[in-house]
Amino acid sequence: MREVDFIVIGSGIAGLTFALKAASQGHVVVVTKRGRAESNTAGAQGGIACVSSEEDSFELHIRDTLTAGAGLCNEAVVRRVVTEAPGCIAELIQMGVEFDRYAKGNIGHDLGKEGGHSKRRVLHVQDFTGLAIERALLRRVSEHPNIELLENHMAVDFITMKSLSDEQSSTQADVCVGVYVLNERTGIVETLRSDVTFLATGGCGKAYLYTTNPDVATGDGVAMAWRAGAVISNMEFIQFHPTCLYHAEAKSFLISEAVRGEGAILIDARGERFMQKYHPLAELAPRDIVARAIDAEMKQWGSKCVYLDITHKSADFIKRRFPKVYETCLKYGFDLTQRPVPVVPAAHYQCGGVKTDLNGETTIAGLYAAGEVACTGLHGANRLASNSLLEAVVLANLCFKKIMNSRPSSGQKFALPKWQSSRAEEVSEMVIIYHNWDEIRRIMWDYVGIVRNGQRLQQANARLRALHAEIQGFYQKFKPSTDLLELRNLITVASLIVKSAIQRKESRGLHYTLDFPEKNDSNYLHDTDMRIDPP
Ligand code: SIN
């Protein structure tokens, strides 16, 4: 067993920001299941929202966030995140993130616009903002003597006081005292002990067949927190990004909303613009509305995609402002400067997650969460574009401050038990893992997508239940591997999405069901909270 001051799980913007702060106070171990830069952060194109111009105001950013959230945002959280933004951005700049400026030497930042924002307020580094932030943070982390970054290490389960005692069903709040971690190279599950565990594993896009997320986004943090007994909220609100490149080999490559922010329009297979039929903000309506409109158009015309057209802008502008999008589209045979490109929606962001307060405290003492894995109340039923990197960095900061003011201690000084396992068998054929993985993702895409109905949700629930039993059998039989642990997490998180969706018998934000197409404030103006039943 190793005892450390801080455990951080995940190496995206939330995890690295917290690690850098915590390292001023003690030794930090960052656990990350693949390479250090493999995170959703690194793929974020659009940018980070922050009030930065005279025409804008905190009140406008707050109002836009609340509007997108469709009645479920926690206004206190929204206010705090929006008003803390400039300070956090200043720190990122100080760490070396060079947000684009209007012109060389000009102090004003070039502000992008995205759906649901009433003003230009998205700071960006061309169209690879997340990567620029990830690189700057990793540079600092790599140089820091107090931070140890364990790549190819995957967190398996939290160790809590209740899991160590016989009184698991007691009503007293639980305390997290550490985590079991699989060292992928040795195959050994190691024990890490700490009074502070900071969860920043990102989202669960891989629960869906088509997603903008990288392979690491398998909902690990939510599944672990669920098994440990934490409250999980609002998992039905899965955001679908409206515009991913439609190409068999492009793996749902994201075409940033910022492209629409610069005037790109959506057209159907006949070349006709359609978004003005759905919302006064047309292409810049909140994301749920644009994704649903595309879905409706594709169904109406029986087409496999719609098209995004930015050819009204000069080729110079497009190449300079969107180099990554331009080059990737070109690689697949589409020249953005010459003709419209085919696009479809894909799963993009998990608005729910492990319930936390404004300081990142979960319902288990000693366990903190921030970033996409957490549900703070900022996003409500639908996230406003470019509020996610912002939330991650602000909450990592607030969480660190909270811990400094009330350093938690479990008083737990005895050694934690080793991970118990009688599992001796290696997974004999990977096909059993991949088959189940594929089945989950297809069920989610076909039955729990942009437009839902009660019957399909029930069908998904029944199928996932059968898969859950099978996967649990594998988990008990086989030696753990990253693939097997991911599959175990994926089935948990997929089931949570479906169960939450079944509970919400109304349409709100990202949850749209044909059975209840209207919002129902009298019954559903609240979060969908779920917690595992005690044994
Ligand atoms: C995008 O660039 O469109 C994605 C930004 C976000 O998801 O906030």
XYZ file of C-alpha atoms and ligand atoms in Angstrom:
543
model
C 0.000 0.000 0.000
C 1.227 3.507 -0.812
C 0.096 6.495 1.193
C 0.056 9.856 -0.594
C -1.289 13.332 0.156
C -3.501 13.594 -2.913
C -4.770 11.118 -5.472
C -5.964 12.569 -8.781
C -7.721 10.270 -11.259
C -7.628 11.616 -14.812
C -5.236 13.872 -16.702
C -7.494 16.373 -18.496
C -7.916 20.040 -17.594
C -9.658 19.397 -14.232
C -7.210 16.765 -12.998
C -4.070 18.626 -14.033
C -5.301 21.995 -12.695
C -6.067 20.426 -9.328
C -2.766 18.503 -9.293
C -0.771 21.687 -9.879
C -2.543 23.463 -7.014
C -2.344 20.522 -4.614
C 1.352 20.000 -5.344
C 2.076 23.174 -3.374
C 0.840 21.300 -0.293
C 2.083 17.755 -0.681
C 2.789 14.772 -2.887
C 0.286 14.191 -5.691
C -0.172 10.996 -7.655
C -2.043 11.414 -10.955
C -3.482 8.140 -12.236
C -4.302 8.056 -15.957
C -5.342 4.962 -17.827
C -3.491 5.511 -21.103
C -1.072 8.199 -22.297
C -1.028 11.442 -20.283
C -2.517 13.592 -23.053
C -5.336 11.201 -23.954
C -8.350 13.104 -22.726
C -11.470 14.855 -23.930
C -9.725 18.132 -23.087
C -7.125 17.522 -25.782
C -9.900 17.155 -28.389
C -11.833 20.307 -27.446
C -11.858 22.644 -30.417
C -14.194 25.556 -29.769
C -12.678 27.114 -26.683
C -13.461 28.388 -23.234
C -16.251 30.842 -22.506
C -15.408 33.938 -20.460
C -16.852 37.449 -20.441
C -14.039 39.454 -22.045
C -15.455 42.438 -23.914
C -17.179 45.727 -23.147
C -20.350 44.627 -24.957
C -20.663 41.556 -22.794
C -21.484 41.163 -19.104
C -21.575 38.472 -16.426
C -25.372 38.847 -16.383
C -25.594 37.967 -20.082
C -23.349 34.925 -19.746
C -25.399 33.812 -16.719
C -28.660 34.304 -18.607
C -27.433 32.347 -21.652
C -26.273 29.468 -19.442
C -29.604 29.371 -17.594
C -31.575 29.489 -20.832
C -29.639 26.586 -22.345
C -30.055 24.617 -19.085
C -33.867 24.674 -19.495
C -34.759 25.293 -15.856
C -32.430 22.783 -14.198
C -29.274 24.869 -13.644
C -28.307 25.739 -10.112
C -28.177 29.531 -10.383
C -25.681 29.951 -7.541
C -23.269 27.612 -9.334
C -23.803 29.409 -12.650
C -23.074 32.788 -11.059
C -19.950 31.557 -9.326
C -18.497 29.808 -12.381
C -19.166 32.768 -14.670
C -17.703 35.324 -12.272
C -14.633 33.224 -11.406
C -13.857 32.770 -15.120
C -11.594 35.818 -15.700
C -9.297 34.886 -12.789
C -8.957 31.303 -14.019
C -8.306 32.428 -17.586
C -5.558 34.755 -16.319
C -3.921 31.756 -14.619
C -4.088 29.696 -17.818
C -2.459 32.537 -19.723
C 0.211 32.764 -17.069
C 0.859 29.040 -17.520
C 1.550 29.639 -21.182
C -1.780 29.248 -22.999
C -1.689 31.772 -25.832
C -5.306 32.536 -26.699
C -5.695 34.099 -30.148
C -5.611 37.872 -30.374
C -7.178 40.073 -33.047
C -3.811 40.982 -34.463
C -0.230 40.563 -33.433
C 0.569 42.875 -30.543
C -3.108 43.710 -29.959
C -4.142 43.140 -26.367
C -7.756 42.221 -27.213
C -8.554 38.540 -27.577
C -10.253 37.227 -30.698
C -13.585 36.054 -29.305
C -15.491 33.242 -30.993
C -19.261 32.784 -31.005
C -21.153 29.543 -30.505
C -24.737 28.332 -30.193
C -26.815 29.843 -27.390
C -24.346 32.684 -26.663
C -25.801 36.154 -27.082
C -22.298 37.687 -27.411
C -18.880 36.753 -28.675
C -17.108 35.382 -25.601
C -15.251 32.200 -26.529
C -11.486 32.418 -26.052
C -9.679 30.021 -28.321
C -6.356 28.937 -29.755
C -7.302 28.607 -33.436
C -9.424 25.422 -33.416
C -7.299 23.348 -31.026
C -7.892 25.158 -27.737
C -8.114 22.037 -25.589
C -4.835 20.683 -26.932
C -3.075 23.988 -26.253
C -4.370 23.978 -22.662
C -3.502 20.307 -22.141
C 0.053 20.865 -23.396
C 0.613 23.927 -21.203
C -0.645 22.118 -18.087
C 1.312 18.948 -18.852
C 4.511 20.951 -19.272
C 4.062 22.310 -15.732
C 3.031 18.956 -14.308
C 6.012 17.142 -15.845
C 8.415 19.642 -14.300
C 6.851 19.573 -10.843
C 8.856 17.629 -8.230
C 5.732 16.914 -6.164
C 3.679 15.349 -8.962
C 4.009 11.744 -10.049
C 2.067 10.844 -13.166
C 1.215 7.154 -13.522
C 0.339 6.412 -17.154
C -1.331 3.128 -18.140
C -2.801 2.846 -14.654
C -6.543 2.437 -14.381
C -8.556 3.096 -11.224
C -10.707 0.048 -10.432
C -12.741 0.951 -7.342
C -12.715 3.380 -4.453
C -11.931 2.108 -0.983
C -14.419 3.536 1.477
C -14.884 3.064 5.208
C -18.169 1.306 4.553
C -16.569 -1.079 2.082
C -14.114 -1.990 4.848
C -16.741 -2.575 7.498
C -19.670 -4.937 7.915
C -22.105 -2.096 8.450
C -22.473 -1.219 4.807
C -26.092 -0.271 5.080
C -25.634 2.189 7.961
C -27.136 5.584 7.228
C -23.955 7.439 8.232
C -22.147 9.225 5.406
C -19.324 7.227 3.907
C -15.652 8.285 3.656
C -13.289 7.567 0.772
C -9.854 6.492 1.979
C -8.181 5.385 -1.212
C -8.439 3.593 -4.496
C -7.443 0.308 -6.102
C -5.480 0.875 -9.278
C -4.600 -1.598 -12.026
C -1.058 -1.278 -13.303
C -1.667 -2.299 -16.904
C 1.988 -3.254 -17.478
C 2.311 -5.677 -14.548
C -1.354 -6.690 -14.324
C -1.186 -6.067 -10.557
C -3.889 -4.123 -8.729
C -2.122 -1.706 -6.369
C -3.547 0.052 -3.299
C -3.296 3.829 -3.008
C -4.287 5.462 0.260
C -5.151 9.130 0.752
C -7.584 11.392 2.592
C -8.179 13.276 -0.652
C -9.212 11.600 -3.895
C -9.991 13.968 -6.768
C -12.002 12.399 -9.574
C -11.575 13.907 -13.039
C -12.090 11.053 -15.481
C -14.286 12.928 -17.988
C -17.400 11.612 -19.699
C -18.918 8.552 -21.328
C -19.286 9.251 -25.059
C -18.106 5.712 -25.837
C -21.425 4.414 -24.545
C -22.754 5.452 -27.968
C -21.900 4.037 -31.372
C -21.110 7.462 -32.798
C -19.290 9.939 -30.605
C -16.877 12.831 -30.816
C -15.097 11.485 -27.717
C -11.740 9.702 -27.622
C -11.530 5.989 -26.719
C -10.836 6.768 -23.057
C -14.331 8.229 -22.474
C -15.942 5.128 -20.961
C -17.675 6.664 -17.942
C -15.186 5.194 -15.454
C -15.596 7.845 -12.767
C -19.400 7.746 -12.722
C -19.395 3.925 -12.601
C -16.850 3.814 -9.752
C -18.671 6.486 -7.765
C -21.964 4.657 -8.311
C -20.531 1.377 -7.010
C -19.157 3.242 -3.982
C -22.625 4.616 -3.192
C -22.283 8.257 -4.304
C -25.325 10.096 -5.653
C -25.333 10.281 -9.466
C -27.520 12.928 -11.125
C -29.092 13.805 -14.456
C -27.532 11.062 -16.568
C -30.375 11.282 -19.084
C -28.948 14.555 -20.371
C -26.452 13.405 -22.988
C -25.521 16.153 -25.396
C -25.258 15.325 -29.098
C -22.995 17.636 -31.065
C -24.831 18.631 -34.245
C -21.938 18.672 -36.685
C -19.521 15.772 -37.008
C -17.963 14.937 -40.346
C -19.977 12.217 -42.080
C -17.392 9.777 -43.385
C -16.927 6.076 -42.660
C -13.331 6.507 -41.523
C -13.465 9.899 -39.810
C -14.612 8.485 -36.419
C -17.201 11.266 -35.960
C -14.615 14.007 -36.308
C -16.030 17.156 -34.693
C -16.557 20.271 -36.788
C -16.568 23.007 -34.209
C -19.679 25.027 -33.513
C -17.388 28.014 -33.938
C -17.653 27.353 -37.693
C -21.361 28.164 -37.432
C -20.368 31.050 -35.166
C -18.531 32.481 -38.184
C -21.669 32.255 -40.308
C -21.717 28.689 -41.677
C -25.219 27.497 -42.533
C -26.815 24.055 -42.515
C -28.491 22.825 -45.675
C -30.389 19.670 -46.520
C -29.701 17.223 -49.347
C -31.662 19.509 -51.752
C -29.412 22.443 -50.867
C -32.067 24.230 -48.784
C -31.412 25.954 -45.501
C -33.679 24.648 -42.713
C -32.630 25.899 -39.268
C -34.730 29.087 -39.456
C -37.828 26.823 -39.373
C -36.809 25.527 -35.937
C -35.514 28.505 -33.924
C -35.087 32.287 -34.304
C -31.337 31.881 -33.702
C -31.238 29.383 -36.609
C -27.794 27.677 -36.796
C -26.803 29.301 -33.501
C -29.715 27.963 -31.480
C -28.783 25.877 -28.424
C -27.242 22.543 -29.358
C -30.172 20.313 -28.402
C -32.404 22.183 -30.838
C -29.912 22.068 -33.714
C -29.174 18.340 -33.195
C -32.900 17.500 -33.071
C -33.602 19.591 -36.160
C -30.900 17.742 -38.111
C -32.290 14.419 -36.897
C -35.788 15.462 -38.044
C -34.569 16.620 -41.459
C -32.601 13.415 -42.028
C -35.655 11.350 -41.107
C -37.994 13.461 -43.241
C -35.866 13.205 -46.395
C -34.429 9.773 -45.703
C -30.936 11.215 -46.041
C -27.820 9.983 -44.274
C -26.513 13.455 -43.439
C -27.027 17.189 -43.889
C -24.404 19.693 -45.084
C -22.462 22.527 -43.488
C -21.599 25.420 -45.766
C -19.014 28.092 -44.933
C -17.977 28.841 -48.499
C -19.072 32.473 -48.111
C -15.860 33.068 -46.123
C -12.509 33.510 -47.813
C -10.238 30.486 -48.063
C -7.563 32.463 -46.190
C -9.853 33.092 -43.253
C -11.015 29.456 -43.064
C -7.484 28.063 -43.152
C -6.216 30.507 -40.540
C -9.149 30.252 -38.131
C -9.895 26.521 -38.506
C -6.669 24.816 -39.560
C -7.442 21.499 -37.878
C -10.982 21.279 -39.252
C -9.832 22.352 -42.712
C -6.960 19.865 -42.884
C -8.950 16.945 -41.473
C -11.842 17.491 -43.888
C -9.365 17.745 -46.756
C -7.782 14.443 -45.698
C -11.182 12.804 -46.214
C -11.719 14.482 -49.557
C -13.795 17.536 -48.566
C -12.504 21.043 -49.208
C -14.341 23.284 -46.757
C -13.374 26.377 -48.735
C -14.977 25.073 -51.946
C -18.158 23.201 -51.063
C -20.461 22.173 -48.224
C -19.282 19.216 -46.130
C -21.548 16.327 -45.002
C -22.311 16.320 -41.267
C -24.296 14.283 -38.721
C -24.830 14.573 -34.951
C -22.891 12.353 -32.519
C -22.782 11.866 -28.737
C -20.571 14.570 -27.293
C -21.002 15.475 -23.624
C -22.441 14.069 -20.419
C -24.256 16.879 -18.573
C -25.025 14.729 -15.538
C -22.578 12.825 -13.399
C -21.368 12.472 -9.840
C -23.347 14.979 -7.802
C -21.167 17.645 -6.194
C -21.594 20.953 -4.486
C -19.900 24.167 -5.520
C -16.627 22.943 -3.999
C -16.533 19.656 -5.856
C -17.530 17.701 -2.744
C -19.434 14.536 -3.595
C -21.816 12.764 -1.233
C -18.851 10.649 -0.019
C -16.447 12.533 2.254
C -12.878 12.688 0.959
C -14.055 12.102 -2.623
C -14.138 15.180 -4.859
C -15.090 15.449 -8.513
C -14.788 18.084 -11.237
C -15.085 18.394 -14.993
C -17.365 16.272 -17.155
C -17.545 13.459 -14.592
C -19.263 15.785 -12.126
C -22.754 17.205 -11.976
C -22.411 20.571 -10.254
C -25.640 22.110 -11.513
C -23.919 24.405 -14.033
C -25.316 22.751 -17.147
C -28.797 21.736 -16.047
C -30.590 19.939 -18.867
C -28.260 21.184 -21.611
C -24.733 22.590 -21.567
C -23.979 25.912 -23.189
C -21.110 25.539 -25.679
C -17.613 26.134 -24.286
C -18.793 26.176 -20.670
C -17.189 22.785 -20.005
C -13.476 23.648 -19.975
C -14.492 26.666 -17.920
C -16.383 24.606 -15.352
C -13.501 22.144 -15.057
C -10.891 24.791 -14.316
C -13.086 26.837 -11.958
C -14.231 23.809 -9.949
C -10.688 22.418 -9.668
C -9.699 25.764 -8.144
C -12.686 26.003 -5.804
C -12.182 22.428 -4.691
C -8.545 23.061 -3.867
C -9.473 26.159 -1.844
C -12.105 24.214 0.074
C -9.668 21.429 0.923
C -7.109 23.967 2.123
C -9.684 25.525 4.441
C -10.816 22.259 5.953
C -8.181 19.653 5.293
C -10.107 16.376 5.560
C -8.753 13.519 7.574
C -10.384 10.131 7.883
C -8.276 9.461 10.984
C -7.589 6.208 9.158
C -4.018 5.241 9.879
C -4.108 1.434 9.666
C -3.137 -0.314 6.468
C -5.783 -0.861 3.837
C -6.393 -4.412 2.682
C -4.919 -5.655 -0.543
C -7.251 -6.039 -3.465
C -8.918 -9.416 -3.095
C -9.064 -11.603 -6.122
C -9.556 -15.225 -6.867
C -9.709 -14.468 -10.562
C -7.024 -16.540 -12.213
C -8.087 -16.780 -15.844
C -6.937 -14.459 -18.587
C -9.706 -13.365 -20.967
C -9.269 -16.131 -23.527
C -10.759 -14.393 -26.541
C -11.079 -10.659 -26.773
C -14.090 -11.112 -29.038
C -16.337 -11.582 -25.991
C -15.366 -8.140 -24.733
C -15.626 -6.420 -28.080
C -18.950 -8.031 -28.875
C -20.549 -6.782 -25.656
C -18.951 -3.385 -26.070
C -20.394 -3.094 -29.564
C -23.819 -4.288 -28.463
C -24.049 -1.703 -25.684
C -23.098 1.109 -28.051
C -25.636 0.042 -30.678
C -28.434 -0.288 -28.133
C -27.668 3.193 -26.833
C -27.503 4.724 -30.298
C -30.677 3.056 -31.584
C -32.858 3.274 -28.453
C -31.493 6.052 -26.255
C -30.459 8.703 -28.775
C -31.548 12.220 -29.703
C -35.263 11.371 -29.850
C -36.529 8.745 -27.396
C -39.734 6.958 -26.476
C -40.816 4.890 -23.502
C -41.042 1.598 -25.345
C -37.503 1.794 -26.723
C -36.149 2.873 -23.360
C -37.734 -0.194 -21.767
C -36.284 -2.417 -24.496
C -32.847 -0.916 -23.926
C -33.211 -1.434 -20.191
C -34.061 -5.116 -20.585
C -31.174 -5.792 -22.951
C -28.683 -3.905 -20.840
C -29.813 -5.831 -17.765
C -28.966 -9.133 -19.484
C -25.612 -7.768 -20.640
C -24.900 -6.490 -17.149
C -25.285 -9.982 -15.679
C -23.008 -11.453 -18.329
C -20.323 -8.800 -17.868
C -20.461 -9.162 -14.097
C -19.767 -12.871 -14.679
C -16.670 -12.016 -16.747
C -15.493 -9.605 -14.091
C -15.700 -12.277 -11.409
C -13.960 -14.865 -13.519
C -11.199 -13.115 -15.407
C -8.054 -11.264 -14.366
C -8.672 -7.520 -14.678
C -7.466 -5.705 -17.768
C -8.192 -2.178 -18.949
C -10.557 -3.512 -21.622
C -12.537 -5.589 -19.142
C -12.725 -2.781 -16.575
C -13.881 -0.348 -19.245
C -16.589 -2.738 -20.348
C -17.745 -3.128 -16.730
C -17.925 0.667 -16.408
C -19.607 1.170 -19.747
C -22.495 -1.167 -18.942
C -23.010 0.603 -15.611
C -23.074 4.046 -17.113
C -25.296 2.994 -20.046
C -27.774 1.508 -17.556
C -27.738 4.722 -15.519
C -28.515 6.800 -18.606
C -31.465 4.572 -19.482
C -32.832 4.413 -15.940
C -32.638 8.200 -15.581
C -34.311 8.664 -18.968
C -37.156 6.322 -17.965
C -37.745 8.336 -14.793
C -38.092 11.678 -16.623
C -41.567 11.586 -18.148
C -41.307 14.923 -19.916
C -39.128 16.563 -22.590
C -36.559 19.033 -21.326
C -33.232 20.138 -22.781
C -31.345 17.142 -24.085
C -33.962 14.606 -23.017
C -36.666 14.495 -25.684
C -39.299 11.768 -25.639
C -42.164 11.389 -28.096
C -44.414 10.107 -25.288
C -44.144 13.388 -23.358
C -43.102 16.107 -25.829
C -43.714 18.989 -23.384
C -41.850 20.260 -20.339
C -43.627 19.395 -17.102
C -42.466 21.825 -14.420
C -44.966 20.687 -11.835
C -43.457 17.183 -11.667
C -39.959 17.346 -13.079
C -38.311 20.646 -12.221
C -35.620 18.780 -10.318
C -32.525 16.639 -10.840
C -32.798 12.902 -11.421
C -30.790 11.643 -8.452
C -29.871 7.979 -8.165
C -27.913 5.981 -5.620
C -27.141 2.277 -5.525
C -29.390 0.267 -3.197
C -27.573 -0.786 -0.032
C -26.950 -4.546 0.098
C -17.163 22.790 -30.430
O -16.101 23.294 -30.751
O -18.159 22.857 -31.128
C -17.251 22.054 -29.126
C -17.207 22.992 -28.025
C -17.980 22.471 -26.853
O -18.414 21.331 -26.865
O -18.186 23.235 -25.920
